[in-house]
mmCIF file with all atom_site columns, C-alpha atoms and ligand atoms in Angstrom:
data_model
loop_
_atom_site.group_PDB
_atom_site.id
_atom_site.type_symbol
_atom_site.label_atom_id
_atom_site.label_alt_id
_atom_site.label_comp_id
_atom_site.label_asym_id
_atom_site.label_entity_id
_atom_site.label_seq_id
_atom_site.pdbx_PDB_ins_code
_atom_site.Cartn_x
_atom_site.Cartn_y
_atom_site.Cartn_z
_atom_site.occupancy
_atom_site.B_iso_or_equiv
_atom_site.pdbx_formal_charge
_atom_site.auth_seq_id
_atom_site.auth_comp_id
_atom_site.auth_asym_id
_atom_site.auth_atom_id
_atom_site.pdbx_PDB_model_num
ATOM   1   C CA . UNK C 1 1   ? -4.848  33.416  26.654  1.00 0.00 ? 1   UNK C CA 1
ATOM   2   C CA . UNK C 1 2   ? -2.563  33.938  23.588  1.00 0.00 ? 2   UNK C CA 1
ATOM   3   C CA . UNK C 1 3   ? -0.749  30.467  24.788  1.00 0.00 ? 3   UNK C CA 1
ATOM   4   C CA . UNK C 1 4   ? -4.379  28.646  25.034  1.00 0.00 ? 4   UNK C CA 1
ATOM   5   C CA . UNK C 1 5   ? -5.516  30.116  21.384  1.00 0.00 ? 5   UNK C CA 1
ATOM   6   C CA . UNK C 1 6   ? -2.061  28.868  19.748  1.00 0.00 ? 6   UNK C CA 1
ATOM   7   C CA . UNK C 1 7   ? -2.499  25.590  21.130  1.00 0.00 ? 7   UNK C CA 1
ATOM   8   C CA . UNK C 1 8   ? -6.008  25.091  19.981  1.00 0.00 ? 8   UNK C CA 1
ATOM   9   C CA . UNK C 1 9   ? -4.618  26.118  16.666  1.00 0.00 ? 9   UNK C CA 1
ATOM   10  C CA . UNK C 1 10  ? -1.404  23.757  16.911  1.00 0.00 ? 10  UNK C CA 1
ATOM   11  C CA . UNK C 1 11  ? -3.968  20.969  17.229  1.00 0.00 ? 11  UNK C CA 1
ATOM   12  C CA . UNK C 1 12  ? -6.143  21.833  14.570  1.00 0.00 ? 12  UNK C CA 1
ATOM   13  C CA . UNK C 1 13  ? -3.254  22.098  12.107  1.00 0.00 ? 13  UNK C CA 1
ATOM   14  C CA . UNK C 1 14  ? -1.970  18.564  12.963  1.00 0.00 ? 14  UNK C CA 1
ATOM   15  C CA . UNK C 1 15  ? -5.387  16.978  12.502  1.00 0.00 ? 15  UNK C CA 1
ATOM   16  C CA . UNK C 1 16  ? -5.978  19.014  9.573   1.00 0.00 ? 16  UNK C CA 1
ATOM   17  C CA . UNK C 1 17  ? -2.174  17.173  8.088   1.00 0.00 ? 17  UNK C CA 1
ATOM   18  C CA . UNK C 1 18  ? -3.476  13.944  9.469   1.00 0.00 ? 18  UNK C CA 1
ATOM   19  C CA . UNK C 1 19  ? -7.037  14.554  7.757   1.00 0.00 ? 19  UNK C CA 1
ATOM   20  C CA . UNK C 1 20  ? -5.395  15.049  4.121   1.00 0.00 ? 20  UNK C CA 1
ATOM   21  C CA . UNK C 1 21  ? -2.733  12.342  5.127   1.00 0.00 ? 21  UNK C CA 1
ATOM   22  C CA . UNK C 1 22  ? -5.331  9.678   4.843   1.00 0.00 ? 22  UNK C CA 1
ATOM   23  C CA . UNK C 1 23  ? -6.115  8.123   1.573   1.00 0.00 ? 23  UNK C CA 1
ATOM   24  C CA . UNK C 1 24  ? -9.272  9.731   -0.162  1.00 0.00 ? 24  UNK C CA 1
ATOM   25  C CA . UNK C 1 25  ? -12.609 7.604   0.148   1.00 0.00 ? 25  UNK C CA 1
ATOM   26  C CA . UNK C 1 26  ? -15.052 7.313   -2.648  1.00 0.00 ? 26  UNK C CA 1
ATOM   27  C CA . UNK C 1 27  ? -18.951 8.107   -1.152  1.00 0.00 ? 27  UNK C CA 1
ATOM   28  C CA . UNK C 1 28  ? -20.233 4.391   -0.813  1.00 0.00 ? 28  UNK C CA 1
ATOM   29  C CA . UNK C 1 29  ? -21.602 2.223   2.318   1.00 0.00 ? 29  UNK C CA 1
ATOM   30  C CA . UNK C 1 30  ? -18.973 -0.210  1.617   1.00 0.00 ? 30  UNK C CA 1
ATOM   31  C CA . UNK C 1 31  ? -15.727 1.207   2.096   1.00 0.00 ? 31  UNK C CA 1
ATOM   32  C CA . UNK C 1 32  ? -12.584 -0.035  -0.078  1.00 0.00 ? 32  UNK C CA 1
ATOM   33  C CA . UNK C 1 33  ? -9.469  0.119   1.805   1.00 0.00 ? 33  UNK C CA 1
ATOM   34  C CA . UNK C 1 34  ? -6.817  1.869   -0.280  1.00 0.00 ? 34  UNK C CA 1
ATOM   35  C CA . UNK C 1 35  ? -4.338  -1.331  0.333   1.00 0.00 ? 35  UNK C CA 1
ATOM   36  C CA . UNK C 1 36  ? -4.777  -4.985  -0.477  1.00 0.00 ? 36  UNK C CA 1
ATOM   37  C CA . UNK C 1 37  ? -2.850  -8.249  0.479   1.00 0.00 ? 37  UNK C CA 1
ATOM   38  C CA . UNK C 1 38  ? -1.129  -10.544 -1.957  1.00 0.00 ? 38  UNK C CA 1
ATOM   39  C CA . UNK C 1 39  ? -2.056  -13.891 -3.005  1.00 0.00 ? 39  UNK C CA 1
ATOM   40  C CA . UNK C 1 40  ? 1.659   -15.627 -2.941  1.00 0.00 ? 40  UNK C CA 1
ATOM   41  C CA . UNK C 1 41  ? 0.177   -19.055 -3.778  1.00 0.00 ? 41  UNK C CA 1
ATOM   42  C CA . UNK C 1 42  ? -1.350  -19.484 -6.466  1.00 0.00 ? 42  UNK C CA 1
ATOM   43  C CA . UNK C 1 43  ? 0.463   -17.836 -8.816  1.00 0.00 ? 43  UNK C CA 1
ATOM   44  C CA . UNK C 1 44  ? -0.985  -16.101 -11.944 1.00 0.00 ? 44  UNK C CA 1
ATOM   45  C CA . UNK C 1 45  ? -1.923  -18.553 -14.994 1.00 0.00 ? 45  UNK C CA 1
ATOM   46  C CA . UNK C 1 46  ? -1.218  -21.265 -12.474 1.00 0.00 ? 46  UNK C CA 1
ATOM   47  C CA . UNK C 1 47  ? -2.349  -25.080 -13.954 1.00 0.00 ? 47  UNK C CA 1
ATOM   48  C CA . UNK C 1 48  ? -4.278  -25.877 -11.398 1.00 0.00 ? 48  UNK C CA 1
ATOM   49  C CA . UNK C 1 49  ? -6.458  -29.760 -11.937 1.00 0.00 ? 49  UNK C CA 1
ATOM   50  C CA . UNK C 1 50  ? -9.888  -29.915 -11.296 1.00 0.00 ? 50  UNK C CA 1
ATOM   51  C CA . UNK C 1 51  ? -10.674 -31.342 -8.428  1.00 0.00 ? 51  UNK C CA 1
ATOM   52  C CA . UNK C 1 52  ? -6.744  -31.241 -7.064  1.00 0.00 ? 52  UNK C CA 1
ATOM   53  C CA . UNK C 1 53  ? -5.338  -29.275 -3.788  1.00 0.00 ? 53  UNK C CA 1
ATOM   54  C CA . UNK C 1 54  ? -3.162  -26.394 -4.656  1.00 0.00 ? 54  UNK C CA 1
ATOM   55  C CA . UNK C 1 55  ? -1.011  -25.039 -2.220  1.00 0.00 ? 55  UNK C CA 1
ATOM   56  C CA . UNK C 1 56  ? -2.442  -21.674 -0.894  1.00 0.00 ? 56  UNK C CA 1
ATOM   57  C CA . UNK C 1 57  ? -0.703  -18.656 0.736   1.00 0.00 ? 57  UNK C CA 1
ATOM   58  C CA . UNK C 1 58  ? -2.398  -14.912 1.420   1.00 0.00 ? 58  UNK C CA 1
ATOM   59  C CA . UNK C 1 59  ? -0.235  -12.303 2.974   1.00 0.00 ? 59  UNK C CA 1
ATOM   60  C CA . UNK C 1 60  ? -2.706  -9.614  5.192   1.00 0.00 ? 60  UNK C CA 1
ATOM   61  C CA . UNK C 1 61  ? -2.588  -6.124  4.169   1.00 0.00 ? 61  UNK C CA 1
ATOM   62  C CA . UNK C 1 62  ? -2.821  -5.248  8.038   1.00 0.00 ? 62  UNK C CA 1
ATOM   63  C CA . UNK C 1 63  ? -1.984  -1.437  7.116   1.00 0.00 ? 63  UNK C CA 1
ATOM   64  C CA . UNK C 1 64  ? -3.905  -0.182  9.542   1.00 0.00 ? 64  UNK C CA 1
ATOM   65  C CA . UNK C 1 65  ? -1.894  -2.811  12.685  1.00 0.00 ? 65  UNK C CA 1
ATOM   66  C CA . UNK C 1 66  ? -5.301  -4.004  13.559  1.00 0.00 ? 66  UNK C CA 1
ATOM   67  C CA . UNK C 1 67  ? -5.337  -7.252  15.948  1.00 0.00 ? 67  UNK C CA 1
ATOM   68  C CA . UNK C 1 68  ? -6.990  -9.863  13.245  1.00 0.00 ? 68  UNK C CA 1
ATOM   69  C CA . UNK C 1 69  ? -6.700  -10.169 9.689   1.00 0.00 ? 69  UNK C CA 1
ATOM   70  C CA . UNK C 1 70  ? -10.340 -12.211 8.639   1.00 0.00 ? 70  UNK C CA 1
ATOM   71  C CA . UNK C 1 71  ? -10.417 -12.701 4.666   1.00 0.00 ? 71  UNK C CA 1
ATOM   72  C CA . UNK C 1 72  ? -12.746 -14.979 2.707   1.00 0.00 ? 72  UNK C CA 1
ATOM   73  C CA . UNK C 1 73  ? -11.501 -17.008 -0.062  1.00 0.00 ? 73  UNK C CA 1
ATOM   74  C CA . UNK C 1 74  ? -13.776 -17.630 -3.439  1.00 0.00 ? 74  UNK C CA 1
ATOM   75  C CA . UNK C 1 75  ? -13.311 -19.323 -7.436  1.00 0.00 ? 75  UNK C CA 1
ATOM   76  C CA . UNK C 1 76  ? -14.140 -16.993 -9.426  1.00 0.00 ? 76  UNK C CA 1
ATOM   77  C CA . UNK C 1 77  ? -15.495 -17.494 -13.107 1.00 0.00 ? 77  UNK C CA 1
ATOM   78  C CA . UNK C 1 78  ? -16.048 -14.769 -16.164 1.00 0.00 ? 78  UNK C CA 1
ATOM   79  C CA . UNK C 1 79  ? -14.700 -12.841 -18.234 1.00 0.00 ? 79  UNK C CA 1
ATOM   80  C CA . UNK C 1 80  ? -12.937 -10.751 -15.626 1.00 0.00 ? 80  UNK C CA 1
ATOM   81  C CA . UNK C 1 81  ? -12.070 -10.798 -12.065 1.00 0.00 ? 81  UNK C CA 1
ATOM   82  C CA . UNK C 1 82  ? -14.761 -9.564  -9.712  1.00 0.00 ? 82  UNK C CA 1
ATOM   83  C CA . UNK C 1 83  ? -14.657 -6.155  -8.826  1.00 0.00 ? 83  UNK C CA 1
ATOM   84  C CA . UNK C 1 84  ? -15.302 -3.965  -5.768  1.00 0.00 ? 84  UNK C CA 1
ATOM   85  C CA . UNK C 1 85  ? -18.946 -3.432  -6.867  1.00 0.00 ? 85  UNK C CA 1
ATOM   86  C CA . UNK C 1 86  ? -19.449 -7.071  -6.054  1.00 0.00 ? 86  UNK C CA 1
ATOM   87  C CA . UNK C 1 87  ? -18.979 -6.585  -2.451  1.00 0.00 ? 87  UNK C CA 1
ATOM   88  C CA . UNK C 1 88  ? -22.114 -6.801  -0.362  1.00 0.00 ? 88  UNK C CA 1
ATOM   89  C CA . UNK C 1 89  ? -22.498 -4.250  2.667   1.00 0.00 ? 89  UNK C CA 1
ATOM   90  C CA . UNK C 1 90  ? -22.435 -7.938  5.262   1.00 0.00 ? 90  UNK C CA 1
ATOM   91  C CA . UNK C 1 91  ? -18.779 -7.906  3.855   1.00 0.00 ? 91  UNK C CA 1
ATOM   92  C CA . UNK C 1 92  ? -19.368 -11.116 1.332   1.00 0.00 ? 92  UNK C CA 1
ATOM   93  C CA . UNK C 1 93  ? -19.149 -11.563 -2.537  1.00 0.00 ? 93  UNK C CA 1
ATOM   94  C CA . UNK C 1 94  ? -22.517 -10.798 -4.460  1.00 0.00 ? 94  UNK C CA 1
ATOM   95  C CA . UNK C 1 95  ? -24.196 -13.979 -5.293  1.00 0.00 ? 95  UNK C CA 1
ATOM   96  C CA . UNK C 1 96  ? -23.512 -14.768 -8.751  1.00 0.00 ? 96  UNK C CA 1
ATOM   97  C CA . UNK C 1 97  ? -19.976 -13.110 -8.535  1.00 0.00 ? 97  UNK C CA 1
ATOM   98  C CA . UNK C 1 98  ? -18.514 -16.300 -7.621  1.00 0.00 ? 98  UNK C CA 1
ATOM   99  C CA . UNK C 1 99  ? -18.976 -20.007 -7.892  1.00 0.00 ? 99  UNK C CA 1
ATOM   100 C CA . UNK C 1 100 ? -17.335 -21.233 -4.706  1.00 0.00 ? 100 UNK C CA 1
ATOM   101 C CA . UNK C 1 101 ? -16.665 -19.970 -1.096  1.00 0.00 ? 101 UNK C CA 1
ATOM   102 C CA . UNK C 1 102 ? -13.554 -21.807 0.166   1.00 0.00 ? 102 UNK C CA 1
ATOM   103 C CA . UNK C 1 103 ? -14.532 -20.636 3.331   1.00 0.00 ? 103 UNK C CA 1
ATOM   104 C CA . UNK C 1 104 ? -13.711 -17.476 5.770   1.00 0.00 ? 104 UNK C CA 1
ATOM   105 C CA . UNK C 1 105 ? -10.444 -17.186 7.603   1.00 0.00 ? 105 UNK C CA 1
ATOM   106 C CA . UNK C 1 106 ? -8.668  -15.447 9.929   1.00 0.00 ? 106 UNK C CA 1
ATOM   107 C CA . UNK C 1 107 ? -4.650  -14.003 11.049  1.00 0.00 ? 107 UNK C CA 1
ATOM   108 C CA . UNK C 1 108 ? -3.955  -12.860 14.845  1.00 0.00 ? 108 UNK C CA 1
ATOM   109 C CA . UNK C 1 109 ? -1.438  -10.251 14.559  1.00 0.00 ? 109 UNK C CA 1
ATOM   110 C CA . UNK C 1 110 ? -0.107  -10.282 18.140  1.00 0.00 ? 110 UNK C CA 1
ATOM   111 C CA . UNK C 1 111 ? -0.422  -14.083 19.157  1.00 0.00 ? 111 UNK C CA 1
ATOM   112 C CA . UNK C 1 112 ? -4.114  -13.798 19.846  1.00 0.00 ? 112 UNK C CA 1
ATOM   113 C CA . UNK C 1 113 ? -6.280  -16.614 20.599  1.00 0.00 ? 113 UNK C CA 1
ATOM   114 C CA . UNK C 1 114 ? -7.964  -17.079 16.848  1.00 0.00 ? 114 UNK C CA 1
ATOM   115 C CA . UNK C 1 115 ? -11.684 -16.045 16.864  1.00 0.00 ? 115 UNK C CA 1
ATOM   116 C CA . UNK C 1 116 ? -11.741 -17.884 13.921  1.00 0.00 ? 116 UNK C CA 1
ATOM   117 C CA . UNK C 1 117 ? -10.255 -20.855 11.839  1.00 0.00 ? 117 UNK C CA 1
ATOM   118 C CA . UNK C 1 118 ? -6.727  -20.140 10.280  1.00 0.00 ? 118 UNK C CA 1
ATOM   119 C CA . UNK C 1 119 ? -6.135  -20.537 6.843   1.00 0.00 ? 119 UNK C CA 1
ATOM   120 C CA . UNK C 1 120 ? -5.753  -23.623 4.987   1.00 0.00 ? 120 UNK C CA 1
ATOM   121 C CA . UNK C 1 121 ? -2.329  -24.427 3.364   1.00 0.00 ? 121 UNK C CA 1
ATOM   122 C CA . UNK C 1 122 ? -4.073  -25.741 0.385   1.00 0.00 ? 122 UNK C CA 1
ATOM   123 C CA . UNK C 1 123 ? -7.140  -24.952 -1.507  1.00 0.00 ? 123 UNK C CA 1
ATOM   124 C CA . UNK C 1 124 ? -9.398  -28.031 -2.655  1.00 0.00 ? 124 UNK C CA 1
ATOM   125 C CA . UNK C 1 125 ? -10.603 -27.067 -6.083  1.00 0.00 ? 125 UNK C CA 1
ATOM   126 C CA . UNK C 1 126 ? -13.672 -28.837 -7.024  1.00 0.00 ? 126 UNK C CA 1
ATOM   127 C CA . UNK C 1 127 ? -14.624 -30.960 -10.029 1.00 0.00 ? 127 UNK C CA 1
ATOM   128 C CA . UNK C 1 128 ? -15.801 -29.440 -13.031 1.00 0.00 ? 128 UNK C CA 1
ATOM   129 C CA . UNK C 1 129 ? -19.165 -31.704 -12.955 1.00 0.00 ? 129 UNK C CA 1
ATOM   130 C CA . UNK C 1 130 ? -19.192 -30.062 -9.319  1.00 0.00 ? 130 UNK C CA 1
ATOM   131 C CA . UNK C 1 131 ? -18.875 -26.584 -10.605 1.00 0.00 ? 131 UNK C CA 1
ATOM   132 C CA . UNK C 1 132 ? -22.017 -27.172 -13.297 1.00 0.00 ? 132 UNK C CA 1
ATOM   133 C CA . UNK C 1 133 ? -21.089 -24.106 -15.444 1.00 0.00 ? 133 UNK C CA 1
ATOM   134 C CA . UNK C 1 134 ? -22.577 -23.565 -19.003 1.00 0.00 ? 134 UNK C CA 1
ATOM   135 C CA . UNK C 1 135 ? -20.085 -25.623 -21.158 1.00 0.00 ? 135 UNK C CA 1
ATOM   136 C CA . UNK C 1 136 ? -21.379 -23.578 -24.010 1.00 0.00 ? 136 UNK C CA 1
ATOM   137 C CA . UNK C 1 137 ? -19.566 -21.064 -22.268 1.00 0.00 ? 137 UNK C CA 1
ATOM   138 C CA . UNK C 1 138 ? -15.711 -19.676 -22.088 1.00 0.00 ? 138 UNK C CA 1
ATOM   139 C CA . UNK C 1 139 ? -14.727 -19.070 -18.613 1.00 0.00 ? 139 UNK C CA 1
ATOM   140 C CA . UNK C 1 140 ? -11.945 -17.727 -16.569 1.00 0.00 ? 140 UNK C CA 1
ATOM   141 C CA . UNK C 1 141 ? -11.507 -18.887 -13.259 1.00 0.00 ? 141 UNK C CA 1
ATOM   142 C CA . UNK C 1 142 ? -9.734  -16.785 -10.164 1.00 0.00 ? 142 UNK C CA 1
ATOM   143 C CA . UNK C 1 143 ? -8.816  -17.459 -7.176  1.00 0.00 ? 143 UNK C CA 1
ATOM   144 C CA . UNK C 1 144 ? -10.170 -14.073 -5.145  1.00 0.00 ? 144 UNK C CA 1
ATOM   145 C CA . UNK C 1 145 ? -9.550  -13.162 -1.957  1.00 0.00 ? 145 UNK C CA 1
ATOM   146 C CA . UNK C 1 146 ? -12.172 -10.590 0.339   1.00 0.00 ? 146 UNK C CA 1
ATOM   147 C CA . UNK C 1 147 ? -10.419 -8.701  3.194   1.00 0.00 ? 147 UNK C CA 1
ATOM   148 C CA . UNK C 1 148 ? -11.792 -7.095  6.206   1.00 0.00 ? 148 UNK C CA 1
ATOM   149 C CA . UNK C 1 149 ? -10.425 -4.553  8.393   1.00 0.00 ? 149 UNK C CA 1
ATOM   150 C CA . UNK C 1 150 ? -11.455 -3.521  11.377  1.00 0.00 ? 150 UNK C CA 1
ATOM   151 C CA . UNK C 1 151 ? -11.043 0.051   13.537  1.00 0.00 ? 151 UNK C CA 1
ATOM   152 C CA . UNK C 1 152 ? -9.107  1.510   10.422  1.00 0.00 ? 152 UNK C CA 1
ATOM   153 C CA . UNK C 1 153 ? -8.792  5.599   11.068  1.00 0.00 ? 153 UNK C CA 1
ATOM   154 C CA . UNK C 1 154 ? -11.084 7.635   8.820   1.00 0.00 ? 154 UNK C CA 1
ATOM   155 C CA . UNK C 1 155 ? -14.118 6.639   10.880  1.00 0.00 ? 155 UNK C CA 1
ATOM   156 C CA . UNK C 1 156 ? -14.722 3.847   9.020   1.00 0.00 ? 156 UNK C CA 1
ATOM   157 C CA . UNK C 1 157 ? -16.075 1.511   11.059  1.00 0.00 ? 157 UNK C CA 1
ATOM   158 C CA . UNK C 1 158 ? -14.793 -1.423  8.820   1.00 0.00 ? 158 UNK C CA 1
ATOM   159 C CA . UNK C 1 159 ? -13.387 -1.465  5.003   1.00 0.00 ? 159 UNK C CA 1
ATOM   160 C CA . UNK C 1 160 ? -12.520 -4.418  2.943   1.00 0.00 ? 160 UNK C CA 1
ATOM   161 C CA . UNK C 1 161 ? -10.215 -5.187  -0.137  1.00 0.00 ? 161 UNK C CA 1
ATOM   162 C CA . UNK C 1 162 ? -10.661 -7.304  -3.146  1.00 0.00 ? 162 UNK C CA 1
ATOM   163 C CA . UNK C 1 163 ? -7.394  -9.023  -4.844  1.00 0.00 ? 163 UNK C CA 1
ATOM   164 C CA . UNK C 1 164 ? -7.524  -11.757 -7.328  1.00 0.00 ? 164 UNK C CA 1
ATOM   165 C CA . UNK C 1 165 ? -5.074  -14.410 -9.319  1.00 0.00 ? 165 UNK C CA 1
ATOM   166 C CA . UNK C 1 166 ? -5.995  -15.735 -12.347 1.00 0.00 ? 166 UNK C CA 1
ATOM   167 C CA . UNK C 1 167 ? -5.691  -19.890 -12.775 1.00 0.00 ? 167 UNK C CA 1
ATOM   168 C CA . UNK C 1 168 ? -6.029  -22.133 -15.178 1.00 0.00 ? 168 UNK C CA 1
ATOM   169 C CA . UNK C 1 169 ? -8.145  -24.831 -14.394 1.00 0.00 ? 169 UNK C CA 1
ATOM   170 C CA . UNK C 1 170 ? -7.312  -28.174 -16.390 1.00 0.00 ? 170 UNK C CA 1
ATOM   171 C CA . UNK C 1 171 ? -8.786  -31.549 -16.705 1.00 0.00 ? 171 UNK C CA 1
ATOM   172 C CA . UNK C 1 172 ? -6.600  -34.572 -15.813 1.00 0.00 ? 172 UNK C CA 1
HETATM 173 C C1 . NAG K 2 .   ? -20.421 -6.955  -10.257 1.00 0.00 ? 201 NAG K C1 1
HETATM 174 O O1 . NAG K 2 .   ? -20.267 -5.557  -10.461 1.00 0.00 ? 201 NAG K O1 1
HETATM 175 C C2 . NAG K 2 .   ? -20.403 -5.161  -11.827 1.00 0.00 ? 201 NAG K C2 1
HETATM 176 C C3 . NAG K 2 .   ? -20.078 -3.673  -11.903 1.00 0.00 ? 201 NAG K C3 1
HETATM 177 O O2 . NAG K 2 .   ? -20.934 -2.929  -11.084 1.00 0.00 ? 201 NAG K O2 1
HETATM 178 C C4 . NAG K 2 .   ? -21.794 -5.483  -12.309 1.00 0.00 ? 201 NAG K C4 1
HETATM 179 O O3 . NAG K 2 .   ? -21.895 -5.143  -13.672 1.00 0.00 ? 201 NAG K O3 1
HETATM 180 C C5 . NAG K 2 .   ? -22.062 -6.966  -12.114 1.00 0.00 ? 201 NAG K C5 1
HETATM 181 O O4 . NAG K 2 .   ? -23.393 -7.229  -12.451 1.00 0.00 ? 201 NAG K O4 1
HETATM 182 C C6 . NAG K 2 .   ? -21.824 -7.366  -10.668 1.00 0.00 ? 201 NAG K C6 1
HETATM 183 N N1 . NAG K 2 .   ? -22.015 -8.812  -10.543 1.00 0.00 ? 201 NAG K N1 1
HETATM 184 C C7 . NAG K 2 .   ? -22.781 -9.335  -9.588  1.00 0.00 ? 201 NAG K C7 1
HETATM 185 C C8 . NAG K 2 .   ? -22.929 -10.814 -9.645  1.00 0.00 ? 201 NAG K C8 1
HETATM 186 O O5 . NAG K 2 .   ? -23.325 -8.671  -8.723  1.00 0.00 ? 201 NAG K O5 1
#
């Protein structure tokens, strides 16, 4: 009896430790994970031409081992880099918090078969006539990267992270 009691509370201690272990959420329907990847390529204040490829690399965050890695890539332009308030419950950048989707990729962690299209070695930036921004108006552009994990702990079903580089877009 005594033996039964302890172990009930044994177990309730250790998910009590791995309760506070996990990183505090904020009360939201879009959950933020607490880690975020790293844009390699670009780099920050990159010169980057209009309408030229730049190389592109995005190491996953993955913290939470799951089996794919999906991110969406987006040019940014303001002031300021989007922030996590700009992610939409479907998992996408608001409208109007960026200018152009490069498109939504994908990482298999454990070889796989990719439900999804990998991700491009190089970014195609597009024109400024293309981009047909205000030219009354000062802009910073970013290259921002959206990532999505799946079956993190926390019962969260899924959570996403928001990193961004500034570049500097040039004419040629
Ligand atoms: C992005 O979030 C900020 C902060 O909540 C908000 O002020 C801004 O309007 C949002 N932008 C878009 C396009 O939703």
């Amino acid at each position: 009896m005594h033996f039964t009691v302890a172990l009930i509370f044994t177990s309730l201690l250790s998910s009590l430790a791995s309760a506070t272990a996990l990183p505090k959420r904020e009360a939201s329907t879009v959950w933020e994970s607490p880690f975020t990847g790293t844009i390699v390529t670009p780099t920050a204040d990159q010169a980057v031409p209009f309408g030229a490829d730049v190389p592109f690399e995005y190491d996953v965050s993955a913290w939470c081992e799951p089996a794919f890695s999906p991110f969406t890539v987006y040019l940014t332009a303001g002031q300021n880099p989007p922030v996590f308030d700009n992610v939409t419950d479907s998992g996408a950048l608001a409208d109007g918090a960026f200018v152009l989707e490069f498109g939504k990729f994908v990482v298999s962690r454990f070889g796989l078969p990719l439900p999804g299209p990998p991700p491009p070695s190089t970014l195609t930036m597009p024109t400024l006539e293309e981009l047909n921004l205000d030219p009354t108006s000062d802009f910073n552009f970013f290259i921002t990267v959206l990532e999505e994990f799946d079956g993190c702990p926390g019962d969260v079903g899924v959570e996403y992270s928001l990193t961004s580089v500034g570049i500097d877009l040039v004419s040629v």
